[in-house]
Coordinates of C-alpha atoms and ligand atoms in Angstrom, one line a residue:
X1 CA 34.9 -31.1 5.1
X2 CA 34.8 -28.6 8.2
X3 CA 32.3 -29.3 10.8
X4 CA 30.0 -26.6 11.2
X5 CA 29.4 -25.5 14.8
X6 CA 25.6 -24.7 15.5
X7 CA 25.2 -22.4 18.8
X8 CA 22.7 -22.7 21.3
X9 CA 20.1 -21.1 19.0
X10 CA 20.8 -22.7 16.3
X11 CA 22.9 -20.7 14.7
X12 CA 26.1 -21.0 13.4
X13 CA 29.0 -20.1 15.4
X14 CA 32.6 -20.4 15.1
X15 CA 33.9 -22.7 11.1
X16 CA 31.2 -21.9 8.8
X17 CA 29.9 -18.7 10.4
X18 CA 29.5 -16.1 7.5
X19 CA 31.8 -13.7 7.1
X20 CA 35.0 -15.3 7.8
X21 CA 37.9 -14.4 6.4
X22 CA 39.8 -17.5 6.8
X23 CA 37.2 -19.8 4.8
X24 CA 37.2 -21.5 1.1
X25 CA 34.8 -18.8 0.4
X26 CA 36.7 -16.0 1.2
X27 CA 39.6 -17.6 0.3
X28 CA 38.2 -18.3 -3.2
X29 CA 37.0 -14.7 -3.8
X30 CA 40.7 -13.4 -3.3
X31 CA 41.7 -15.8 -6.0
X32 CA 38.8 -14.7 -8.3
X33 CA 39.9 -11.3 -8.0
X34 CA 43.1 -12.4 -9.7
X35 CA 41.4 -12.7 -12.5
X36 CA 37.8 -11.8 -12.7
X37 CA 36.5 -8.0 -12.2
X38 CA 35.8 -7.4 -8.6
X39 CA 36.3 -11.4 -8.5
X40 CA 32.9 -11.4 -9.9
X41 CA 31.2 -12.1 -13.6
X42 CA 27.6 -12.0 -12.5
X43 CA 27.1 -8.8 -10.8
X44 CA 23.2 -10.1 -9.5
X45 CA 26.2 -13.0 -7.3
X46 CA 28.3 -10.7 -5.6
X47 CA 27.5 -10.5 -1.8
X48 CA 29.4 -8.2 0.5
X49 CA 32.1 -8.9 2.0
X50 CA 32.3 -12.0 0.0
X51 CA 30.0 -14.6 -2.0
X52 CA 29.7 -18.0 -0.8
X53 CA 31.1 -20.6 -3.2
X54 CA 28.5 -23.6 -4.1
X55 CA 30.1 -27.0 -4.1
X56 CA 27.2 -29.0 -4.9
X57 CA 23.2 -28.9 -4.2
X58 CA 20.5 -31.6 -4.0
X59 CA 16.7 -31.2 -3.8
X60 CA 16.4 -28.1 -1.4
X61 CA 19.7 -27.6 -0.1
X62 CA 22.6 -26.2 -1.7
X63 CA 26.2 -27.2 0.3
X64 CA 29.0 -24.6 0.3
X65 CA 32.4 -24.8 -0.2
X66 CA 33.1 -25.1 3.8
X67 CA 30.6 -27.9 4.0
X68 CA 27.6 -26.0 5.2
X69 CA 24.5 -26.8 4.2
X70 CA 21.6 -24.2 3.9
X71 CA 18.2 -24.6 2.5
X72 CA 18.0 -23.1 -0.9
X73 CA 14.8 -20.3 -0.9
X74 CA 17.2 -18.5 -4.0
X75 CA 17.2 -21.6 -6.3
X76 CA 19.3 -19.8 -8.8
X77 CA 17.1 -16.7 -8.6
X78 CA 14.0 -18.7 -9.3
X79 CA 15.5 -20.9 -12.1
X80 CA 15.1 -23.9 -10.5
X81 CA 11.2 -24.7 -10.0
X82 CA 12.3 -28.1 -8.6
X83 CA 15.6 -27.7 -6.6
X84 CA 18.7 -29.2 -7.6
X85 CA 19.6 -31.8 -9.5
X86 CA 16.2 -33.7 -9.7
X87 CA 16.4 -37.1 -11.0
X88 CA 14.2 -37.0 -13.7
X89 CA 15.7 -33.9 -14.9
X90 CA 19.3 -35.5 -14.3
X91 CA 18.3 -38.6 -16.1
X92 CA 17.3 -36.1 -19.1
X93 CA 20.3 -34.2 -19.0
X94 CA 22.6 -36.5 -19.0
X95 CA 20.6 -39.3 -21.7
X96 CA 20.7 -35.7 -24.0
X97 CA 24.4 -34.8 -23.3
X98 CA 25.7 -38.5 -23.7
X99 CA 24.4 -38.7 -27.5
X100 CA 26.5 -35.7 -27.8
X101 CA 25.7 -31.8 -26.4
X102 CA 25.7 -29.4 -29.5
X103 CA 25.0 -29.9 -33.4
X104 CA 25.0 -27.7 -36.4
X105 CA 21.3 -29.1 -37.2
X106 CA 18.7 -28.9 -35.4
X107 CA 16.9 -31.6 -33.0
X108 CA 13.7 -33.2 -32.0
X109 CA 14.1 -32.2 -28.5
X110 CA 13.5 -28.5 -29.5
X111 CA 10.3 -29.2 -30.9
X112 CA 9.0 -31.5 -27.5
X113 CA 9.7 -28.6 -25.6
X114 CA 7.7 -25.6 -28.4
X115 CA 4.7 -28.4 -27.9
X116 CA 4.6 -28.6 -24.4
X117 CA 5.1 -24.5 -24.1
X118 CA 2.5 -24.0 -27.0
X119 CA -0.1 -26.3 -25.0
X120 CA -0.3 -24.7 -21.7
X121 CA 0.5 -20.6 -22.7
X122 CA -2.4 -19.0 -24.1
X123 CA -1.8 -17.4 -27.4
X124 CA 1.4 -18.9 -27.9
X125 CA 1.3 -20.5 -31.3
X126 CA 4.8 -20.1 -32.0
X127 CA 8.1 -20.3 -29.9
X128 CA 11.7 -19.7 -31.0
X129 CA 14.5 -20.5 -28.3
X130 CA 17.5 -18.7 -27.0
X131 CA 20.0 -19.2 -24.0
X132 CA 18.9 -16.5 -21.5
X133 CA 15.8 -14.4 -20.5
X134 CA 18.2 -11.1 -21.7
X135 CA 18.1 -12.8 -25.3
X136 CA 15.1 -13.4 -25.2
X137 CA 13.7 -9.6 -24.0
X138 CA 16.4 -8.4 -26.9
X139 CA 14.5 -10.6 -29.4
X140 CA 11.0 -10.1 -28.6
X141 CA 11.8 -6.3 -28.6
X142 CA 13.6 -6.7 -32.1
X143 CA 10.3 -8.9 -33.4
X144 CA 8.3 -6.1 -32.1
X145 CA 10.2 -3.8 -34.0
X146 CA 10.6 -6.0 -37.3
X147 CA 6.4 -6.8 -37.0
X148 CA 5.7 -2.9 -36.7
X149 CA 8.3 -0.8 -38.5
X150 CA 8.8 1.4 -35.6
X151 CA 11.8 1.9 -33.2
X152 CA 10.3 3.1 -29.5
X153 CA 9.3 1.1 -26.8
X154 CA 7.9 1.1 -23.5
X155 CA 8.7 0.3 -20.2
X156 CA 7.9 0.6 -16.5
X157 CA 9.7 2.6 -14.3
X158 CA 12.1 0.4 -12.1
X159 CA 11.3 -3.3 -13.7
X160 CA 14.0 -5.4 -14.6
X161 CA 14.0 -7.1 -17.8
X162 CA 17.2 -8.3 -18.2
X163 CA 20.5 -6.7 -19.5
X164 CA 19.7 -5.3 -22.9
X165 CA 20.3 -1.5 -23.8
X166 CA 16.7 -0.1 -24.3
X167 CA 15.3 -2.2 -21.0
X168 CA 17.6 -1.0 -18.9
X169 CA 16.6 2.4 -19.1
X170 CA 15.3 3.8 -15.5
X171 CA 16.1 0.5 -14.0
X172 CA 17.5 2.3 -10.5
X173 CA 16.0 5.6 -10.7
X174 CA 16.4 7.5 -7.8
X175 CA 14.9 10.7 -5.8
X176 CA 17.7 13.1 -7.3
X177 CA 17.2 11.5 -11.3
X178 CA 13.5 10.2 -11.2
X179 CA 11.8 13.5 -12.0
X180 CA 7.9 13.8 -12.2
X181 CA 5.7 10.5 -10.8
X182 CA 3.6 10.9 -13.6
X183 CA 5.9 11.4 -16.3
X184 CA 9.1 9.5 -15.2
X185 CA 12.7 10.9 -16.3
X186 CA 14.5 8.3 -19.0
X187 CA 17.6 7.6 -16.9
X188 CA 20.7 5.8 -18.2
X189 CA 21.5 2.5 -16.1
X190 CA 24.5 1.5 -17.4
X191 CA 27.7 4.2 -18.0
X192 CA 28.1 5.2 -21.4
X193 CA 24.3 4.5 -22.9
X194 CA 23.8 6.4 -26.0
X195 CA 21.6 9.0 -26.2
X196 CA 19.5 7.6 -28.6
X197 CA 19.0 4.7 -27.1
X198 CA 17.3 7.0 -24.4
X199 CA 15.1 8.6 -26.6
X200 CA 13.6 5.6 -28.3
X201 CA 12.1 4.7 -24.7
X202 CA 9.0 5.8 -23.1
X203 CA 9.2 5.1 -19.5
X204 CA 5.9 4.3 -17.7
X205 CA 4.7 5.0 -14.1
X206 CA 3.8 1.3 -12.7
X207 CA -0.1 0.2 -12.5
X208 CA -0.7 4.3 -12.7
X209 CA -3.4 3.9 -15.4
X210 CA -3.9 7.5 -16.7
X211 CA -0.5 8.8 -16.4
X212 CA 1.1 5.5 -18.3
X213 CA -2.1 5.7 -21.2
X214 CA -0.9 9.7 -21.8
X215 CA 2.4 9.1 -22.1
X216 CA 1.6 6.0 -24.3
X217 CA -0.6 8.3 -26.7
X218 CA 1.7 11.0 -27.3
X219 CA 3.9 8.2 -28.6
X220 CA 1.9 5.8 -30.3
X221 CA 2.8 6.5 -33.9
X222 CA 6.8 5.6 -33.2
X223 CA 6.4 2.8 -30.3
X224 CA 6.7 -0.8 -31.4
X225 CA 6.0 -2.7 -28.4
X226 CA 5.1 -2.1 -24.8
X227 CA 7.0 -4.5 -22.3
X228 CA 5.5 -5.5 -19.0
X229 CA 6.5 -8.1 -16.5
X230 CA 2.8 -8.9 -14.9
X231 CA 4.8 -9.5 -11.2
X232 CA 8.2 -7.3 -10.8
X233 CA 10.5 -8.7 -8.9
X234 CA 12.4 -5.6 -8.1
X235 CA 9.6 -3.1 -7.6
X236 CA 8.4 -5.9 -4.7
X237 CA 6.4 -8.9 -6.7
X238 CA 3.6 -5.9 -7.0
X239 CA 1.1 -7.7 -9.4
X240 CA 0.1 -5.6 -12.0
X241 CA -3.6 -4.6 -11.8
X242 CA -5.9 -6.3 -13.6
X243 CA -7.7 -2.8 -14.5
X244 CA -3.6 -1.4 -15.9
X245 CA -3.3 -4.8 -18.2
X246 CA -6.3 -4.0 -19.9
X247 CA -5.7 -0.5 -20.5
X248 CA -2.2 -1.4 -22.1
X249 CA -3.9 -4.5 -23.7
X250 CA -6.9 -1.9 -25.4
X251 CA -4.0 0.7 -26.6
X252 CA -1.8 -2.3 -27.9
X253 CA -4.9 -3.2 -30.2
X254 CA -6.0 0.4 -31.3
X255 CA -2.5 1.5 -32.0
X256 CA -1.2 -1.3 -33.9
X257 CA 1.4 -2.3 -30.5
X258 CA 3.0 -5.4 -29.5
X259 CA 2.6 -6.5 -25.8
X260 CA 5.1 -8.1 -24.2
X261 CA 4.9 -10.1 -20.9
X262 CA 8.1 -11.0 -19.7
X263 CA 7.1 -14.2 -17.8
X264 CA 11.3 -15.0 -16.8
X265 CA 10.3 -14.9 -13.1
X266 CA 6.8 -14.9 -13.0
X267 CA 6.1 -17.9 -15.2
X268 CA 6.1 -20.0 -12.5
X269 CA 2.9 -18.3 -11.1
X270 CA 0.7 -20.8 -12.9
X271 CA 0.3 -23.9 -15.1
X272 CA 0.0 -21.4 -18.5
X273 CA 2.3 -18.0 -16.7
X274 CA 1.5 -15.0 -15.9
X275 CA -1.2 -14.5 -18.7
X276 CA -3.3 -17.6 -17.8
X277 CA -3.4 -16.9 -14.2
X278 CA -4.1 -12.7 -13.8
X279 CA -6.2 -13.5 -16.9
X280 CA -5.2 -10.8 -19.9
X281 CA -3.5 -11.8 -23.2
X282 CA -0.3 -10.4 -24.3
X283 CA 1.0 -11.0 -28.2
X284 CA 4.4 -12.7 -27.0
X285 CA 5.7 -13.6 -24.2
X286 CA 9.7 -13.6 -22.8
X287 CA 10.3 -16.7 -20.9
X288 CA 13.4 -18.1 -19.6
X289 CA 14.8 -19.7 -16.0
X290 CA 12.4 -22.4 -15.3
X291 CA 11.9 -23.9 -18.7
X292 CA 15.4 -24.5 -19.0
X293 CA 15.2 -27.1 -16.0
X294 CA 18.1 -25.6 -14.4
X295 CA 20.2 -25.0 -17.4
X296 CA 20.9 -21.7 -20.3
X297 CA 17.2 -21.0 -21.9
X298 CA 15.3 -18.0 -22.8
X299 CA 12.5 -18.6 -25.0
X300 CA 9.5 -15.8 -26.9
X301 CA 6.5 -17.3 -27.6
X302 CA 3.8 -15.7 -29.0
X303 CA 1.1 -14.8 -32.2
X304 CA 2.1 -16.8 -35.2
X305 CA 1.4 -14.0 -37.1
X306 CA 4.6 -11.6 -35.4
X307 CA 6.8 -14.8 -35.0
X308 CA 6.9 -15.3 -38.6
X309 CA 9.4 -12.4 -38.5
X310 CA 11.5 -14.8 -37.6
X311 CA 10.5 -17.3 -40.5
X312 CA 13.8 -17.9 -42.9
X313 CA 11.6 -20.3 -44.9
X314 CA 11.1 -16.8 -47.0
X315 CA 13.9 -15.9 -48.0
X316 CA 15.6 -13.3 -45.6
X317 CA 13.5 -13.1 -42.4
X318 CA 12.7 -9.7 -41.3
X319 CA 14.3 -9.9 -37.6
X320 CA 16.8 -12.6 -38.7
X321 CA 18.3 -14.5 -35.1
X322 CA 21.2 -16.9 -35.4
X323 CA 23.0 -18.5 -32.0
X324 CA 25.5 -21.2 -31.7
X325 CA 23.6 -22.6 -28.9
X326 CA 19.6 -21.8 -29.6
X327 CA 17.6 -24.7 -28.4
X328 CA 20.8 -26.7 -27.4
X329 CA 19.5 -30.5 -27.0
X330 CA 20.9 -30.9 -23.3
X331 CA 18.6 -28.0 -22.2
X332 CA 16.1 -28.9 -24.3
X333 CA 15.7 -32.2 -23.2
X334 CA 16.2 -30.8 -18.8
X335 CA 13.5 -27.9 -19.5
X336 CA 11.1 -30.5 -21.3
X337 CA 11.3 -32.5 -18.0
X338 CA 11.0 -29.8 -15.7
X339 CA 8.4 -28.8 -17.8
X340 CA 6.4 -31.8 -17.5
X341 CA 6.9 -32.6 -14.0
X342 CA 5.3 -29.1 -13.4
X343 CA 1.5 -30.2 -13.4
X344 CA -1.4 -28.6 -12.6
X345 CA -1.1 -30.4 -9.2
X346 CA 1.7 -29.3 -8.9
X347 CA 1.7 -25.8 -9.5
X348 CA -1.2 -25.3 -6.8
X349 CA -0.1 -27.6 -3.8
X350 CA 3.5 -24.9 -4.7
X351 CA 1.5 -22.2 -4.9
X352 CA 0.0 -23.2 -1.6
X353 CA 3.3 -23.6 0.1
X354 CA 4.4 -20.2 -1.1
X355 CA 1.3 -18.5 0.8
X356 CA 2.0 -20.2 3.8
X357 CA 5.7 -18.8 3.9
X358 CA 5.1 -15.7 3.4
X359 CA 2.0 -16.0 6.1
X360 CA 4.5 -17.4 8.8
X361 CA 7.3 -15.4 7.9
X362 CA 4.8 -12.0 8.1
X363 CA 3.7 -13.1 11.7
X364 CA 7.4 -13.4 12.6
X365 CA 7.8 -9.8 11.5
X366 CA 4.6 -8.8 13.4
X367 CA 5.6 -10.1 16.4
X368 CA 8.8 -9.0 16.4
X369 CA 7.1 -5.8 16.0
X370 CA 9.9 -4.9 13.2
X371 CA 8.0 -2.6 10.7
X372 CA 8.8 -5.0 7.8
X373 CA 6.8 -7.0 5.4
X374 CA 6.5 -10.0 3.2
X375 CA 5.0 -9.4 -0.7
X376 CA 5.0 -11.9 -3.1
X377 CA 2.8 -14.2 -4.9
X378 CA 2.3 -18.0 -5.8
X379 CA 5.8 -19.2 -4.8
X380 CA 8.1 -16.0 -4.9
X381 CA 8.3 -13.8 -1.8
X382 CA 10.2 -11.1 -1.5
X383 CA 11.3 -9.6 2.5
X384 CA 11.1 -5.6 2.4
X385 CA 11.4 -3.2 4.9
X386 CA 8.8 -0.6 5.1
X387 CA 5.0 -0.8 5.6
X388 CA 3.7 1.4 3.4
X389 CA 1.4 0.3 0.7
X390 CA 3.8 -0.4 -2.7
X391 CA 1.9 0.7 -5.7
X392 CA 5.1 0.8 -8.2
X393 CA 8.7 1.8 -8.3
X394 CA 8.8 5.0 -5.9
X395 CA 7.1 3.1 -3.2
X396 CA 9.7 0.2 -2.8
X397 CA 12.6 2.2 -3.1
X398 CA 15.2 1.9 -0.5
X399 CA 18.0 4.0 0.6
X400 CA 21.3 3.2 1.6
X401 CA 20.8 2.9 4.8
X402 CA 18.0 0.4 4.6
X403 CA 19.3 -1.3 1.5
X404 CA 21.9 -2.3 4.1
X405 CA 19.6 -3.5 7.0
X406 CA 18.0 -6.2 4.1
X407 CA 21.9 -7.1 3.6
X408 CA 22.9 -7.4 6.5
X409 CA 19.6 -9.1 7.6
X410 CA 19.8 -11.6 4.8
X411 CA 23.8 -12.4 5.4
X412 CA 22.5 -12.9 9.2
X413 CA 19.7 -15.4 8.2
X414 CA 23.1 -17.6 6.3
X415 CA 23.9 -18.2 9.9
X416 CA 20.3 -19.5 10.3
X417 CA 20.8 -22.1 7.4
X418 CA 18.9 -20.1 4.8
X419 CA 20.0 -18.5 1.5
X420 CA 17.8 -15.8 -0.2
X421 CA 19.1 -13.2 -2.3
X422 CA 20.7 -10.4 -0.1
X423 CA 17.8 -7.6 -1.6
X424 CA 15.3 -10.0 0.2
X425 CA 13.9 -12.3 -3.1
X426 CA 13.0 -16.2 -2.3
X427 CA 11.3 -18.6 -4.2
X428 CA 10.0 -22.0 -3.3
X429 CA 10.1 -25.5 -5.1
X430 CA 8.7 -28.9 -5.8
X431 CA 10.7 -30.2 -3.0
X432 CA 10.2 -28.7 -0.4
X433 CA 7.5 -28.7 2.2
X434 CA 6.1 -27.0 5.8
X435 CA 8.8 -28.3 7.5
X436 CA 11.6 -25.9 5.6
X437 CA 8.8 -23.3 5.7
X438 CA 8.7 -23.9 9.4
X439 CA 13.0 -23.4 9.5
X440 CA 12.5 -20.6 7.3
X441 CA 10.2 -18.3 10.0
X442 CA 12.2 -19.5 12.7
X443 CA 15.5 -18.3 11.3
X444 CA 13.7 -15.1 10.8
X445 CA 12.9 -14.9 14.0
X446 CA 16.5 -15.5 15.1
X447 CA 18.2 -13.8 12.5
X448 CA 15.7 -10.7 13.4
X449 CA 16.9 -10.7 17.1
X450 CA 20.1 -10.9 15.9
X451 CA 20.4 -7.9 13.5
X452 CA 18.3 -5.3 16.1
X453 CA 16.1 -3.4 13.6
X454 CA 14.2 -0.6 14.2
X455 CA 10.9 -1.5 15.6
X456 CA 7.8 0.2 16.2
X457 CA 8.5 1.3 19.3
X458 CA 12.0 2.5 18.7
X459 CA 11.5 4.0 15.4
Ligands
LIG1 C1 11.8 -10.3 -15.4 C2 13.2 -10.7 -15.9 N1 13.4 -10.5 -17.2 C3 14.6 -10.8 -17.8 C4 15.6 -11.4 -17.0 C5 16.9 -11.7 -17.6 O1 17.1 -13.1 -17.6 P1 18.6 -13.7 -17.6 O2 19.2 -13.4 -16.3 O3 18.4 -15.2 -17.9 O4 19.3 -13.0 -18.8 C6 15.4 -11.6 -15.6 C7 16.4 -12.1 -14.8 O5 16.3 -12.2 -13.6 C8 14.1 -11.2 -15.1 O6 13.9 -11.3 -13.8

């Protein structure tokens, strides 16, 4: 294992310093591009020059394939609620996956983990299980559809919901394609998405009330479900006002709509999710990440009354939803112990750490006067250049040239023993406490001196 060399300030210097061309890492990546598209198969992974390979990870810190070990604020991009390999979730895991790890029935485990869901979400009465929060977008959008009879949706402008068609519309938007603030262009995302595909989304203006209820009117009649993630992650973990839930939660009801809350990230906000904490009520909710306890999930949750479109007890169900590996026992039985080591207690004393960090880490951008800024909520922060206020999409948008900063800025702080996602998303977990929250401001600081920013004065 190389010996990482730490410099006077703590940072690294010399084997292990990030980039390197000569390390495992890099070395790896080569070989990956042997085989594997830009070396790559999950595009959200790829870091430029190169990704750093994980060998192995315990409680906060994940090691990397040189034998550096960094403290873990990405935790699989906020999968992992109580860092790696935990032991009650390994002792789960590995019970489930020694009686055998996939059946052609069904088992116990899924229904222990639709009891404890059903307990602590409000208004989820029933819960169907997939392997990833995509799946789980795709077939809350399709129960929408089956529930209603109609084939629109609607979504907000820049929010991510995984890597279905229709959600992906107007995911990266930009000044030349994003047309009118209050009646946002549909813009294809990926290469090659059908027309029609465009035209059976309505794309909303984030948290703008009047604009977003228009453009919901005119399309009442055709839309079956209006999808909203209460804390978007790539518009800047901008909570979605309290006063815009209940306008889409009053037009849901009048127009005969199903709300969606996609709760894959922001689950983790509070003991029941997003709904139970900002205190509105959707009619299902998308869930994935943490209730998987570090392994495959996505889950929807919601109204028995629109699950039952799932219901084969009928006859033919109306959304009908196979999958080789729905509710597969070994992530059944890690997300049920995740689940229940996620009390209350828990959840608050987390919740409490995550507003510290993003306190200490905003005083480090303050006195560094480096026009930047730390958003976020409960335990996810998110580092973003800019002071302005964000109020949706439009506001958080970066160009290239500052897209870059945030990489380069976040490849510096892997010098600094920290890993957060290169666009600036961390997370915390169970196990951590100030102490990494104190290495995490001070490798700001560093890694801020480092990577000479624009600041106040210079800009
Ligand atoms: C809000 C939201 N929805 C859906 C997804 C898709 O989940 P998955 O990556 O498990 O497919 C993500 C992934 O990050 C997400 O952040």
């Amino acid at each position: 294992m190389t010996n990482p060399v730490k410099d006077a300030a703590g940072g690294l210097s010399g084997a292990g310093r990030y980039p390197d061309s000569a390390s495992k890492s890099a070395r790896l990546f080569e070989r990956a591009q042997r085989v594997l598209p830009g070396g790559n198969t999950r595009t959200t992974v790829y870091r430029a020059p190169y990704p750093i390979y994980a060998r192995s990870g315990h409680g906060n810190r994940i090691v990397d394939v040189d034998g550096v070990e960094r403290i873990d604020f990405l935790n699989n991009y906020t999968a992992l609620i109580h860092g790696h390999a935990h032991p009650s979730i390994v002792r789960a895991a590995f019970s489930a996956v020694s009686d055998g790890s996939c059946f052609g029935v069904p088992t116990e485990s899924e229904i222990r983990l639709a009891e404890l869901l059903v307990d602590r979400i409000p208004g989820a009465e029933k819960v169907r299980f997939m392997n990833s929060g995509s799946e789980a977008v795709m077939m809350a959008v399709k129960a929408a559809r089956a529930y209603t009879g109609r084939p629109k949706i609607a979504k907000c402008e820049g929010v991510y919901h995984g890597s279905y068609d229709f959600v992906e519309v107007s995911l990266d938007s930009s000044p030349a394609s994003w047309g009118e603030s209050n009646r946002p262009n549909r813009v294809p995302y990926s290469a090659g998405t059908p027309a029609s595909v465009l035209s059976d989304v309505v794309v909303l203006p984030f948290n703008e009330i009047e604009a977003s209820l228009r453009l919901l009117e005119e399309n009442a009649s055709e839309l079956a479900a209006v999808i909203v993630d209460p804390l978007p992650n790539r518009i800047g973990l901008i909570q979605a006002s309290s006063d815009y839930m209940t306008t889409l939660r009053r037009f849901c009801s009048k127009a005969g709509v199903v709300l969606i809350s996609d709760e894959v990230i922001s689950f983790r906000v509070g003991y029941g999710g997003a709904q139970a904490e900002f205190a509105f009520q959707a009619d299902l909710v998308a869930l994935g990440k943490i209730i998987g306890g570090g392994f495959p999930v996505g889950a929807v949750a919601g109204r028995a009354d629109v699950m039952a479109v799932f219901d084969p007890t009928v006859g033919k169900s109306a959304a009908p939803h196979g999958g080789t590996f729905n509710a597969n026992p070994v992530t059944m039985a890690a997300g049920a112990a995740a689940v229940e080591l996620l009390t209350p207690t828990a959840v608050k004393d987390l919740n409490e750490l995550g507003r510290i960090a993003r306190d200490r880490v905003q005083a480090v951008f303050h006195e560094a006067r480096v026009p930047w800024r730390v958003s976020g909520q409960a335990s996810l922060f998110r580092l973003l250049p800019g002071q302005e206020p964000l109020v949706g999409y439009r506001s958080s948008w970066m160009d290239e040239t500052v897209g870059k900063q945030l990489r380069d800025f976040t490849n510096a702080l892997l010098n600094h023993g920290i890993l957060v996602d290169p666009g600036g998303l961390g997370c915390l977990s169970t196990v951590m406490s100030e102490s990494e929250v104190d290495i995490l401001a001070q490798a700001v600081s560093l890694a801020l001196s480092e990577a000479q920013l624009p600041t106040l004065e210079t800009m």
